[in-house]
Coordinates of C-alpha atoms in Angstrom, one line a residue:
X1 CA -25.8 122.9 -230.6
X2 CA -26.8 120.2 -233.3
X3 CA -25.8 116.6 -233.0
X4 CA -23.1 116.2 -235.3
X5 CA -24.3 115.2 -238.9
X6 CA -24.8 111.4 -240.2
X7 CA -21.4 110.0 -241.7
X8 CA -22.0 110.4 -245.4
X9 CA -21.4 106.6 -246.1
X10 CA -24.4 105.2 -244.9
X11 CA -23.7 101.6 -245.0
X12 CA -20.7 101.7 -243.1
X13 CA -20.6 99.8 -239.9
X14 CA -20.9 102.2 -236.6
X15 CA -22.0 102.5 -233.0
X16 CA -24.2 105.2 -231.5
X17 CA -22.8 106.3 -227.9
X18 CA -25.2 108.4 -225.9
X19 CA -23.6 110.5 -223.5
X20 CA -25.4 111.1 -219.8
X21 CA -22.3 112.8 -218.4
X22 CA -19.4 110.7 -217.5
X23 CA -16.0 111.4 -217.7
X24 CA -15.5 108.5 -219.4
X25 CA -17.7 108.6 -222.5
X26 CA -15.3 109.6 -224.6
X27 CA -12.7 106.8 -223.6
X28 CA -16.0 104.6 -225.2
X29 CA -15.7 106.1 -228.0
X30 CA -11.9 105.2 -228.1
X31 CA -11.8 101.8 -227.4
X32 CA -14.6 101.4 -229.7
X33 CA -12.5 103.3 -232.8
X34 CA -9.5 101.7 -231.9
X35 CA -11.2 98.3 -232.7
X36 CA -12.0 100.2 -236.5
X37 CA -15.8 100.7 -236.0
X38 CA -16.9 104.0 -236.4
X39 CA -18.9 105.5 -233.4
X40 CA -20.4 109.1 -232.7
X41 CA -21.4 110.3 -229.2
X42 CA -24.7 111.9 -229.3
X43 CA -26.8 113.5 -226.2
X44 CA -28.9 110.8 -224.0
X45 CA -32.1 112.7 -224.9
X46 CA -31.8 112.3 -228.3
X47 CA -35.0 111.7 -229.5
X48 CA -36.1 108.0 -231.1
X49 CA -36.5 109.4 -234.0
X50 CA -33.3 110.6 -234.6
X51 CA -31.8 107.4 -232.9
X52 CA -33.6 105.3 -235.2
X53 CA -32.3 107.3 -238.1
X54 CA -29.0 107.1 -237.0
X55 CA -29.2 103.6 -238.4
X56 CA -26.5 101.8 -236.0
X57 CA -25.4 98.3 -235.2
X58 CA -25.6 98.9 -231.6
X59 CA -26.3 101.6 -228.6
X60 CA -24.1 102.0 -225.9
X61 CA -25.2 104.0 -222.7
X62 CA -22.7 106.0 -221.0
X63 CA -22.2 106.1 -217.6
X64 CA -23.0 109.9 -215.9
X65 CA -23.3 111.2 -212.5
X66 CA -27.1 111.8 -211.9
X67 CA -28.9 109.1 -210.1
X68 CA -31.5 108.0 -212.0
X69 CA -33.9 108.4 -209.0
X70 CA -33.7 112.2 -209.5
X71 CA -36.5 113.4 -211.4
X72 CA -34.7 115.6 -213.5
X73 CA -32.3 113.2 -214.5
X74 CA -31.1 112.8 -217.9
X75 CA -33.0 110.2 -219.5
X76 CA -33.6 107.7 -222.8
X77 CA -36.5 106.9 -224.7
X78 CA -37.2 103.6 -223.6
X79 CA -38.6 102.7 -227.5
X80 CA -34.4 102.1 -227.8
X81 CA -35.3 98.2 -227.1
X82 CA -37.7 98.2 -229.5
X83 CA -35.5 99.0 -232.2
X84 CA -34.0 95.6 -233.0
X85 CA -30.6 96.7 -232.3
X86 CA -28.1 95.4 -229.5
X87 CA -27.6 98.1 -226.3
X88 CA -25.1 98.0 -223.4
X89 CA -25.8 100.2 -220.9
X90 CA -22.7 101.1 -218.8
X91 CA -22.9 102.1 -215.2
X92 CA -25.6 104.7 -215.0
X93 CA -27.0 103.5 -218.5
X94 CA -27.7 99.9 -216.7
X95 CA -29.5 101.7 -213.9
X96 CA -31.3 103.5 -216.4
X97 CA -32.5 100.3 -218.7
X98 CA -33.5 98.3 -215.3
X99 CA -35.4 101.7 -213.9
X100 CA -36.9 102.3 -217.6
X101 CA -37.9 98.5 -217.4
X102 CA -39.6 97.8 -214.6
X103 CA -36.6 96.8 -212.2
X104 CA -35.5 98.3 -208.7
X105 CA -33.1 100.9 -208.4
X106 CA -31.9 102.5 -204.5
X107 CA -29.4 104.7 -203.5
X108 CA -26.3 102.8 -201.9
X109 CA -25.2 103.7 -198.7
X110 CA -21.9 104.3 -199.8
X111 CA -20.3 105.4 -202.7
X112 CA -18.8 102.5 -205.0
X113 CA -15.6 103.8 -206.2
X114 CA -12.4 101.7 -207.7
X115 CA -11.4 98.4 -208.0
X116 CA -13.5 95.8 -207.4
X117 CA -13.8 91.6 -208.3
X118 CA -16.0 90.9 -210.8
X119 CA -17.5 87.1 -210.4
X120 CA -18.6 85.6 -213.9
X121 CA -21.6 83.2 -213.4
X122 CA -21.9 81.7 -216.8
X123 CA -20.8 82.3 -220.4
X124 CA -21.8 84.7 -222.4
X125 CA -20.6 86.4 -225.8
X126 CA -19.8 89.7 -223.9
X127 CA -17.3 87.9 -222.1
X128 CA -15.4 85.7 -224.6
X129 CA -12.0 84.7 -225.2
X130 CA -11.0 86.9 -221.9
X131 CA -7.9 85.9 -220.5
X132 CA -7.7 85.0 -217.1
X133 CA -11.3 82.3 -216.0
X134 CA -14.2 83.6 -214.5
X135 CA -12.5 86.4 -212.0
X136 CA -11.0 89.8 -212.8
X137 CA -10.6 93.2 -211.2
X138 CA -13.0 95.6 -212.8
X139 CA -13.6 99.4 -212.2
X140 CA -16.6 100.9 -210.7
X141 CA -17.3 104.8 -210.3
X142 CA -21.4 104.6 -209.1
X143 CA -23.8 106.1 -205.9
X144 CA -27.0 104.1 -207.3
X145 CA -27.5 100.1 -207.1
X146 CA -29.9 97.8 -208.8
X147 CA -32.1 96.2 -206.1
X148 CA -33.9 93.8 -208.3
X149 CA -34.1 93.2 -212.2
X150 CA -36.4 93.6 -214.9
X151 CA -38.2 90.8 -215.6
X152 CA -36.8 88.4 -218.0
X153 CA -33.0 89.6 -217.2
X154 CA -30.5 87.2 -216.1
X155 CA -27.6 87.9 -213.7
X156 CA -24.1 87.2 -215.7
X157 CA -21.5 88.6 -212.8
X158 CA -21.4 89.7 -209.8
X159 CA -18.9 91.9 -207.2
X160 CA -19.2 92.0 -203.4
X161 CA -21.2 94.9 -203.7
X162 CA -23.2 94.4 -206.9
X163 CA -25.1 91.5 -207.0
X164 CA -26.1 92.8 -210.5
X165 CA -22.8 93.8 -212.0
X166 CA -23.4 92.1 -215.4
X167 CA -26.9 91.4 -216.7
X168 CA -28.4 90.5 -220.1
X169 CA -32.3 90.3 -221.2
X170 CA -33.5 86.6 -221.7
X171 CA -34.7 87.1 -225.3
X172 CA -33.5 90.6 -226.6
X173 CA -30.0 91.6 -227.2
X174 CA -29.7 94.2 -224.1
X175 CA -26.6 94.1 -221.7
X176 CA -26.0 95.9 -219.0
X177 CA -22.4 96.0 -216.3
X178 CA -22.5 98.2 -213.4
X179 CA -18.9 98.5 -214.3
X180 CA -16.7 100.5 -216.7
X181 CA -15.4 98.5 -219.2
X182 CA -13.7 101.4 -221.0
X183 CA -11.1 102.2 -218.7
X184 CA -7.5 100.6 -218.5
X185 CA -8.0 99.7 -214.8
X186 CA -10.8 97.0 -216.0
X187 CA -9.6 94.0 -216.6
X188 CA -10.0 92.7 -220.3
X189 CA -12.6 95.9 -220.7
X190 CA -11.3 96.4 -224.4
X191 CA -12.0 93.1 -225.0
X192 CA -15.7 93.1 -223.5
X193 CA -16.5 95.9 -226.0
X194 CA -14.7 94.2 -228.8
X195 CA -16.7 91.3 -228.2
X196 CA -20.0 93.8 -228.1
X197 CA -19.6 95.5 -231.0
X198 CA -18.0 93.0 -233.6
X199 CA -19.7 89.4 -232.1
X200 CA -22.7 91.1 -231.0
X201 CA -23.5 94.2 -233.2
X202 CA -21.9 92.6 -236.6
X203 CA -19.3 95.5 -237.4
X204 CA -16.8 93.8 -239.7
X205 CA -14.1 97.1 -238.3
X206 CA -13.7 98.3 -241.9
X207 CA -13.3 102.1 -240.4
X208 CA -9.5 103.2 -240.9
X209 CA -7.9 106.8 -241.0
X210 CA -7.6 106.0 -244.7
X211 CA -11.5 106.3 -244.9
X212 CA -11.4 109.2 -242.9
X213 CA -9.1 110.6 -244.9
X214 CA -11.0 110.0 -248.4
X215 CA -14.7 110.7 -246.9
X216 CA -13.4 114.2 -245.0
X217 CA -11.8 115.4 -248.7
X218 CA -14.9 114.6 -250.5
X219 CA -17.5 116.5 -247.7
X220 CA -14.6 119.4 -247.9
X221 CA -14.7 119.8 -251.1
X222 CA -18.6 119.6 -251.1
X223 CA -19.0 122.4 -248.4
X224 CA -16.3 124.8 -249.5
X225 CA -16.5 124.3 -253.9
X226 CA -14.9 127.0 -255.7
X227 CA -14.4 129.5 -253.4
X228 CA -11.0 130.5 -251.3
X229 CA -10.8 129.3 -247.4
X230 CA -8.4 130.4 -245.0
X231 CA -6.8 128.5 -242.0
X232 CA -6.1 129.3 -238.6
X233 CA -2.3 127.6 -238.2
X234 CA -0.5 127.6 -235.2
X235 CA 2.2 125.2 -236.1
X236 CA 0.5 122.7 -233.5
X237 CA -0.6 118.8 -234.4
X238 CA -4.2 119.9 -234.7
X239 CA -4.3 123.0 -236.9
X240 CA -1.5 121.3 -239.6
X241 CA -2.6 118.1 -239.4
X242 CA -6.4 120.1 -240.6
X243 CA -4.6 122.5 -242.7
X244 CA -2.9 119.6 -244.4
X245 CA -6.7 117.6 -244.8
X246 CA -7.9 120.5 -246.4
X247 CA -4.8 121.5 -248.7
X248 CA -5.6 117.9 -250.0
X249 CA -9.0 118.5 -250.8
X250 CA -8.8 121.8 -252.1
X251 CA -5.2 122.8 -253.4
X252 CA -4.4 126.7 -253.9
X253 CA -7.7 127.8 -252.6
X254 CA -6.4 127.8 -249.0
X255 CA -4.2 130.0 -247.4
X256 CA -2.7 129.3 -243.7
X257 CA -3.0 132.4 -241.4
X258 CA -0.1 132.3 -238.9
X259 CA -0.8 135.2 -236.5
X260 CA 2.2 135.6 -234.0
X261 CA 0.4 137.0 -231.4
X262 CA 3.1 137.2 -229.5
X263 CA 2.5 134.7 -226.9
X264 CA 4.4 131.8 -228.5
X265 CA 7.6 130.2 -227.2
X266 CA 11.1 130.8 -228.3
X267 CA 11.5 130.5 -231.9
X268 CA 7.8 129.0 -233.1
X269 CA 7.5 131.6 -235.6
X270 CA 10.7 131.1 -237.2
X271 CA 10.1 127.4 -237.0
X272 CA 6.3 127.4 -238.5
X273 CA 7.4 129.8 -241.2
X274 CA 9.9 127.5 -242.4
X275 CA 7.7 124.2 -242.6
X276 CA 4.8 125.3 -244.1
X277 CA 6.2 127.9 -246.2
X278 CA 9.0 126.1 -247.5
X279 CA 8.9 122.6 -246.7
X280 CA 5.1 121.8 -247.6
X281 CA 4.8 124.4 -250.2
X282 CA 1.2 125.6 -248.6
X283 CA 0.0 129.4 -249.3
X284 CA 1.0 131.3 -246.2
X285 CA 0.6 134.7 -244.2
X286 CA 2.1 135.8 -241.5
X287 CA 0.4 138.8 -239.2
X288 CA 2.3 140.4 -236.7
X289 CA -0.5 141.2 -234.1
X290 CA 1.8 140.5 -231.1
X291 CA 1.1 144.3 -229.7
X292 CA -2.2 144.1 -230.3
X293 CA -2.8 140.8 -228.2
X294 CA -1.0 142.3 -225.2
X295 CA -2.5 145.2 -224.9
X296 CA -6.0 143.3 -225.2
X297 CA -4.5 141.5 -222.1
X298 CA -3.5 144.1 -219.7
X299 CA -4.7 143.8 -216.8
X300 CA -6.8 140.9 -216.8
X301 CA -6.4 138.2 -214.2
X302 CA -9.2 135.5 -214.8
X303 CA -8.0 133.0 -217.2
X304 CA -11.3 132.2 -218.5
X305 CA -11.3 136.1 -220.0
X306 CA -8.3 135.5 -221.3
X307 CA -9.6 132.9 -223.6
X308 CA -12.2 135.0 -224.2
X309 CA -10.2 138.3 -225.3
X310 CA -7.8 135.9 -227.1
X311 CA -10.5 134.1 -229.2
X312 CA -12.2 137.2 -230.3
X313 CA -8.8 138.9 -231.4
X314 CA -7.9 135.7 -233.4
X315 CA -11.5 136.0 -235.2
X316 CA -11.0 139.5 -235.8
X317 CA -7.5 139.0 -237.4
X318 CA -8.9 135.9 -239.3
X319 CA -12.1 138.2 -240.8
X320 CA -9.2 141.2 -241.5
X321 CA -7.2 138.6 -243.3
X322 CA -10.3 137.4 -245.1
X323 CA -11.5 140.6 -246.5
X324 CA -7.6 141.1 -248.2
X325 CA -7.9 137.6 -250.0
X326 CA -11.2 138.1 -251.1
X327 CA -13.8 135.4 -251.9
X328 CA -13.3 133.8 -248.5
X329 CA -16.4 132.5 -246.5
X330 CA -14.8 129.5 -244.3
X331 CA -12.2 129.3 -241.5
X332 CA -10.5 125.8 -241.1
X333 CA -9.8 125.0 -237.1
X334 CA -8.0 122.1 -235.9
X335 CA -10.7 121.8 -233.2
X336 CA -10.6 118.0 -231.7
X337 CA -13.0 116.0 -229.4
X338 CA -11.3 116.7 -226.6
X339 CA -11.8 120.5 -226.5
X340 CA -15.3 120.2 -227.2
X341 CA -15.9 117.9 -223.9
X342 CA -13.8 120.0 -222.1
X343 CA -15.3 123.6 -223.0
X344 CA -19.2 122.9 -224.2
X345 CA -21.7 120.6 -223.4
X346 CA -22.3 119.7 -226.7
X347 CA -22.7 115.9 -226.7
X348 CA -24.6 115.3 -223.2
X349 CA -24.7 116.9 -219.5
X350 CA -21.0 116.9 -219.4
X351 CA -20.0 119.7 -217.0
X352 CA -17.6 122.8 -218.6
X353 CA -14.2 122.6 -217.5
X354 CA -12.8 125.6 -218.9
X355 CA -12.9 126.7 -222.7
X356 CA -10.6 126.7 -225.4
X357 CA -10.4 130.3 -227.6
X358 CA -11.4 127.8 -230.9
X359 CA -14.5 126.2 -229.0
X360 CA -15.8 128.1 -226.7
X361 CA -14.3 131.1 -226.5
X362 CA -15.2 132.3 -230.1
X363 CA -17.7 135.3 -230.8
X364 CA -21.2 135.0 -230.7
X365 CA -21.2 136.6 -234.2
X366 CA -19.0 135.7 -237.0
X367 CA -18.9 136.1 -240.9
X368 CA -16.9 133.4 -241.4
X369 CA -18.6 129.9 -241.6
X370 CA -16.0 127.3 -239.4
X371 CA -14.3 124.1 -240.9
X372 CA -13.4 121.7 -238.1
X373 CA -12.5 118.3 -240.1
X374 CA -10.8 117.1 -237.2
X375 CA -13.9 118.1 -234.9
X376 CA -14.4 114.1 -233.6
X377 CA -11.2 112.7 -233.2
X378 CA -8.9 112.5 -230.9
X379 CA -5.0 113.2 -230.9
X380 CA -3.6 109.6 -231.4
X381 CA -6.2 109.5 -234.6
X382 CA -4.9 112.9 -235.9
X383 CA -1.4 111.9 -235.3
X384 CA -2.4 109.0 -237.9
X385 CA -4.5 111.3 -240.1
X386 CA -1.3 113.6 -240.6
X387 CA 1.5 110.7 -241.4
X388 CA -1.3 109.4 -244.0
X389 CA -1.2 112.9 -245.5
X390 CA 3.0 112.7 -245.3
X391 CA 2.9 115.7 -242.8
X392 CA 7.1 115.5 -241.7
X393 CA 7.4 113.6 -238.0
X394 CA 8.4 117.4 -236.8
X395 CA 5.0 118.5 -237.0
X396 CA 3.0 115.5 -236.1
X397 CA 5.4 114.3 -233.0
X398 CA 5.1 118.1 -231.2
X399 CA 3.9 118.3 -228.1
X400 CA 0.3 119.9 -227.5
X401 CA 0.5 124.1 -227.1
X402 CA -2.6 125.6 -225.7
X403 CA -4.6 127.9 -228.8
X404 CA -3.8 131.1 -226.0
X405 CA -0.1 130.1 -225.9
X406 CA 2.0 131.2 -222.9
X407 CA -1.1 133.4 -221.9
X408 CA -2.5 130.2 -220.0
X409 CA 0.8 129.4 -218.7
X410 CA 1.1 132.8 -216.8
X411 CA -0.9 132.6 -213.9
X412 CA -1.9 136.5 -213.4
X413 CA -1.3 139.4 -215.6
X414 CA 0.1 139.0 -219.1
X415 CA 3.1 141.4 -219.9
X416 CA 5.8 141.3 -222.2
X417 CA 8.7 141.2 -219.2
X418 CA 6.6 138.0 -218.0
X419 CA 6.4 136.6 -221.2
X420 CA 9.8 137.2 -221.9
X421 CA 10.9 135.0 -218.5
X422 CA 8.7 132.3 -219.2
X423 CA 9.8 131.6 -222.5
X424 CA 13.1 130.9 -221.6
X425 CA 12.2 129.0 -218.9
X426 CA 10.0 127.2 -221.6
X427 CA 12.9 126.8 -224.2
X428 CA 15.2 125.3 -221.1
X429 CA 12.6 122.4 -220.3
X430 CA 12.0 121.5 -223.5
X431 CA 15.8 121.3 -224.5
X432 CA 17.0 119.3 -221.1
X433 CA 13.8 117.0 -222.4
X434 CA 15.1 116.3 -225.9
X435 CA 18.4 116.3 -224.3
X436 CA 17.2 113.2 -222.6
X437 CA 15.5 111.7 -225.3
X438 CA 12.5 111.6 -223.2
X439 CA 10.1 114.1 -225.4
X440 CA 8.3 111.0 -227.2
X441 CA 7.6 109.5 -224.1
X442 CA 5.7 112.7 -222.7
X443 CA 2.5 114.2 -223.4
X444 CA 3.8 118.0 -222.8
X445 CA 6.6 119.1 -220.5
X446 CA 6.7 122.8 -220.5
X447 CA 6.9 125.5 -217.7
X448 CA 4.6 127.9 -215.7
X449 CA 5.5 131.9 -214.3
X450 CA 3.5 131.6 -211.0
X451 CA 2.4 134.9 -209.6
X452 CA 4.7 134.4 -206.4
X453 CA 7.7 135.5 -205.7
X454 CA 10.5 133.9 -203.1
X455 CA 13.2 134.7 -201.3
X456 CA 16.6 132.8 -202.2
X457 CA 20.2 133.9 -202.2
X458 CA 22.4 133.9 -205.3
X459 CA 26.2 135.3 -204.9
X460 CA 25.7 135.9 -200.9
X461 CA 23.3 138.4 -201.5
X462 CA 19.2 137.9 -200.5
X463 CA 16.6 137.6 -203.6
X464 CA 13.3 138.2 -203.9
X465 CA 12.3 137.2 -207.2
X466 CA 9.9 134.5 -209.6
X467 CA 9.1 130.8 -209.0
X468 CA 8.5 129.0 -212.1
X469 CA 6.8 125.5 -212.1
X470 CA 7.7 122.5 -214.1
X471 CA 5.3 120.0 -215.9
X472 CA 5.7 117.0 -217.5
X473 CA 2.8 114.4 -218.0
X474 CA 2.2 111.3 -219.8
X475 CA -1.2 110.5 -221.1
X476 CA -2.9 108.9 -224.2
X477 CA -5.7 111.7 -225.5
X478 CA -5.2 114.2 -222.7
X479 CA -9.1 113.6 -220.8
X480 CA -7.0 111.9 -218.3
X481 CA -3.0 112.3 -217.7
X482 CA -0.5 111.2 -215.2
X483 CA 2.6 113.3 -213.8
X484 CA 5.9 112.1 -215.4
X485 CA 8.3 110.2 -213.4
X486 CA 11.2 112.1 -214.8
X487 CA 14.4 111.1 -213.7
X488 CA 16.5 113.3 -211.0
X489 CA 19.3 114.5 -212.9
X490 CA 17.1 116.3 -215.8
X491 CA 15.3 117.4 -213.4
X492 CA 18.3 119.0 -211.6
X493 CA 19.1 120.2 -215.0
X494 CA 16.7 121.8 -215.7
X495 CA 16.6 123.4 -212.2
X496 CA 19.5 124.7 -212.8
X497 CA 19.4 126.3 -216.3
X498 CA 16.4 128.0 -215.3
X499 CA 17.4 129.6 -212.1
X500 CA 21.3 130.5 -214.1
X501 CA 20.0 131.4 -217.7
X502 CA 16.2 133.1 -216.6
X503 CA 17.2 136.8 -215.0
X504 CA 14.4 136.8 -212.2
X505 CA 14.0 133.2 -211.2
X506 CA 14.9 131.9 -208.3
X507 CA 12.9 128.9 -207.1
X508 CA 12.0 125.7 -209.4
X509 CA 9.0 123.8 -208.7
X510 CA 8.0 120.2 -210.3
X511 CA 4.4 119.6 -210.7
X512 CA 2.7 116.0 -209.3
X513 CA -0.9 116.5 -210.0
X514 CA -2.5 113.8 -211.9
X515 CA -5.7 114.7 -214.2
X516 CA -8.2 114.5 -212.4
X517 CA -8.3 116.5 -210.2
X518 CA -6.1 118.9 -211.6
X519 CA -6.3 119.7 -215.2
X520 CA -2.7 119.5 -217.7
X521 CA -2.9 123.4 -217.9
X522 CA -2.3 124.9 -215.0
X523 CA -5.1 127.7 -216.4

């Protein structure tokens, strides 16, 4: 897959990230945005050409988890430092400069991994105005170690296992740390990138959701002119926040498809009819195609099929749809960052973790031509993007629901008497949460039908029936989340609505898996 095109104003401050593979590129790309500089993340390998293009006011170098001792290692061309511009390479991406440049790179005998000291030596406009003198804990995550340094590079900090864990070149404006400054655990890390890309690149920070905003309805409007477009709602942040982006750039011509599919939770139809029908005034269609969805699913086991047969019955529904209106060549998605990383490598070597049915999973072949405005940003940003566009707090504040609904959320075969238990369950979490008042301080809580069954007794007499499984995280942009500490009596309340209200539950599970390993989704 292309790179993602050049932002259309081309004199706008931004920062080109280029990916080799870690898991924490994108949180780059975060810390960078949230600073208002514009940044795109862009494969390693892109060629010089392209790069110089580009035309940015810095390079940063991901980290990634190749050594760059392997010969088929993900590289850069080394014309980068020629280009005049200011680069940071990050973990891997300092290896890489010091191999590239004629410095010493060996594998360590042990794996670096997690908080370590970083030791400033001198002062440097990386590290300014950082609270707290010349020490602070930092986080490393590398196999590889600089031996020696390029010549002309300088040694700026140090750890007790990298004598090279912040370097800069003498004369050009290249910076490397062994460490990640991106993530919370470092020590004034936002700072350190602050300081890179508005002391050291020039960006005045003059990128806002507002310019988003205005930029994505001009290229809308440029792509899609007179003719009709159609959107794939599902009532989530994503698709209304995208249907709303696109209803502001081109009015009447778009009509939201709502397909129940008939693995939503309890109510959502009812509930997406009424906003965007009657509260926002938007052109909408409902298709029942709940039967058809199920019986598509019978059978089938492996979750990564069920994305599949899921995404190809939505496309097939969407093309039906787009036939009856006539004049329609575009489908509008509310496809976001994070479901590229996590189902395509499209920006760098970043490995598949399972697919989403609107990235991934979609047909080889379709006749409709997609619309992803939201397509580089991540959740906090769209949340933003849809209050701008005076989308009601209902539809921006919802928790994430998975584009295969409850499908995902029953591990093993999908049938309507399992869909029917879990979305009870599902209603009972959700309400004990709000009850709480603890729904804006999660990321999701929702529940799982596990494909086990335990024996419990209810009215003196022995059952053998369902265990469900409870989950609650908190997180920032869902590439990494943490299991909620929720307290014990909504817990036990929640317990016990399920196992009295759900016929065929039994046994109540609560989920404390932090992503990574485990993923928010238990499929």
């Amino acid at each position: 897959m292309a790179p993602a095109a050049q932002s259309p104003t081309s004199e706008r401050d931004r920062i080109l990230i280029l990916d080799f593979g870690s898991q924490y590129t994108q949180l780059i790309a975060r810390r960078i945005r949230e600073k208002n500089v514009y940044c795109e993340i862009h494969p390693g390998t892109l060629p010089l050409d392209t790069i110089r293009d580009w035309d940015s006011r810095g390079i940063v170098l991901s980290g990634g988890p190749s050594s760059v001792l392997d010969p088929n290692a993900p590289s850069v061309d080394p014309g980068i430092v020629d280009l005049g511009v200011p680069v940071l390479g990050i973990c891997y991406g300092l290896q890489l400069l010091a191999h590239q440049l004629g410095g010493l790179v060996e594998r360590a005998d042990d794996r670096e991994y997690g908080r370590a000291l970083l030791k400033l030596e001198c002062d440097d406009p990386l590290f300014r105005e950082l609270e707290g003198g010349s020490e602070r804990v930092v986080w490393m995550s590398h196999g590889d170690r600089v031996l020696r340094l390029p010549e002309n590079f300088a040694v700026l900090g140090t750890s007790e296992s990298s004598p090279f864990a912040a370097v800069r070149h003498a004369a050009r404006p290249i910076w490397g740390v062994q460490f990640h400054p991106e993530v919370m655990h470092t020590e004034g890390g936002a700072q350190m990138l602050s300081n890179f890309v508005h002391n050291i690149c020039r960006c005045t920070g003059s990128w806002t959701m507002e310019t988003f905003i205005e930029e994505e309805v001009a290229r809308i409007r440029a792509r899609i002119g007179a003719r009709r477009v159609i959107c794939g709602l599902s009532g989530g942040v994503d698709s209304s926040v995208a249907a709303a982006l696109v209803h502001r750039a081109v009015g009447d011509q778009l009509t939201c498809i709502f397909v129940d599919n008939g693995l939503l939770r309890q109510d959502e139809r009812a509930d997406v009819e009424a906003l965007f029908g009657e509260s926002l005034g938007m052109s909408l269609v409902t298709v029942d195609a709940s039967q058809r969805f199920i019986a598509a699913l019978a059978g089938t086991i492996d979750p990564e099929q069920k994305r599949r047969i899921i995404g190809r019955l939505f496309i097939e529904v969407f093309e039906e749809e787009a036939r009856r209106i006539g004049d329609v060549d575009h489908l509008v998605q509310g496809t976001l960052y994070p479901d590229v990383i996590e189902s395509v490598s499209v920006k760098g070597p970043s490995a598949t973790i399972k697919t989403h049915h609107n990235v991934g999973g979609l047909p080889e072949r379709m006749r409709l031509s997609l619309v992803e405005p939201l397509r580089e940003l991540f959740k906090d940003e769209v949340r933003e993007v849809g209050r701008r566009l005076r989308l009601p707090e209902r539809a921006i504040g919802r928790h994430p629901f998975p584009g295969p609904g409850l499908a995902v959320r029953i591990l093993g075969e999908v049938t309507e008497e399992r869909l029917a238990v879990l979305r009870r369950a599902d209603a009972a979490v959700r309400d004990e949460i709000d009850k709480a008042g603890l729904h804006d301080e999660l990321w999701q809580a929702f529940a799982v039908l596990l494909p086990v069954q335990t024996v419990g007794v209810m009215g003196d007499e022995r059952t053998y029936e369902n265990a469900v499984a409870v989950r609650c995280v908190t997180s920032v942009d869902a590439m990494t989340a943490d299991w909620a500490r929720i307290p014990g009596d909504v817990l036990a309340a929640i317990s016990s609505r399920i196992i009295n209200e759900v016929k065929g539950v039994n046994r109540v599970v609560y989920d404390i898996s932090s992503k990574p390993p485990a993923t928010i989704e238990w499929e």
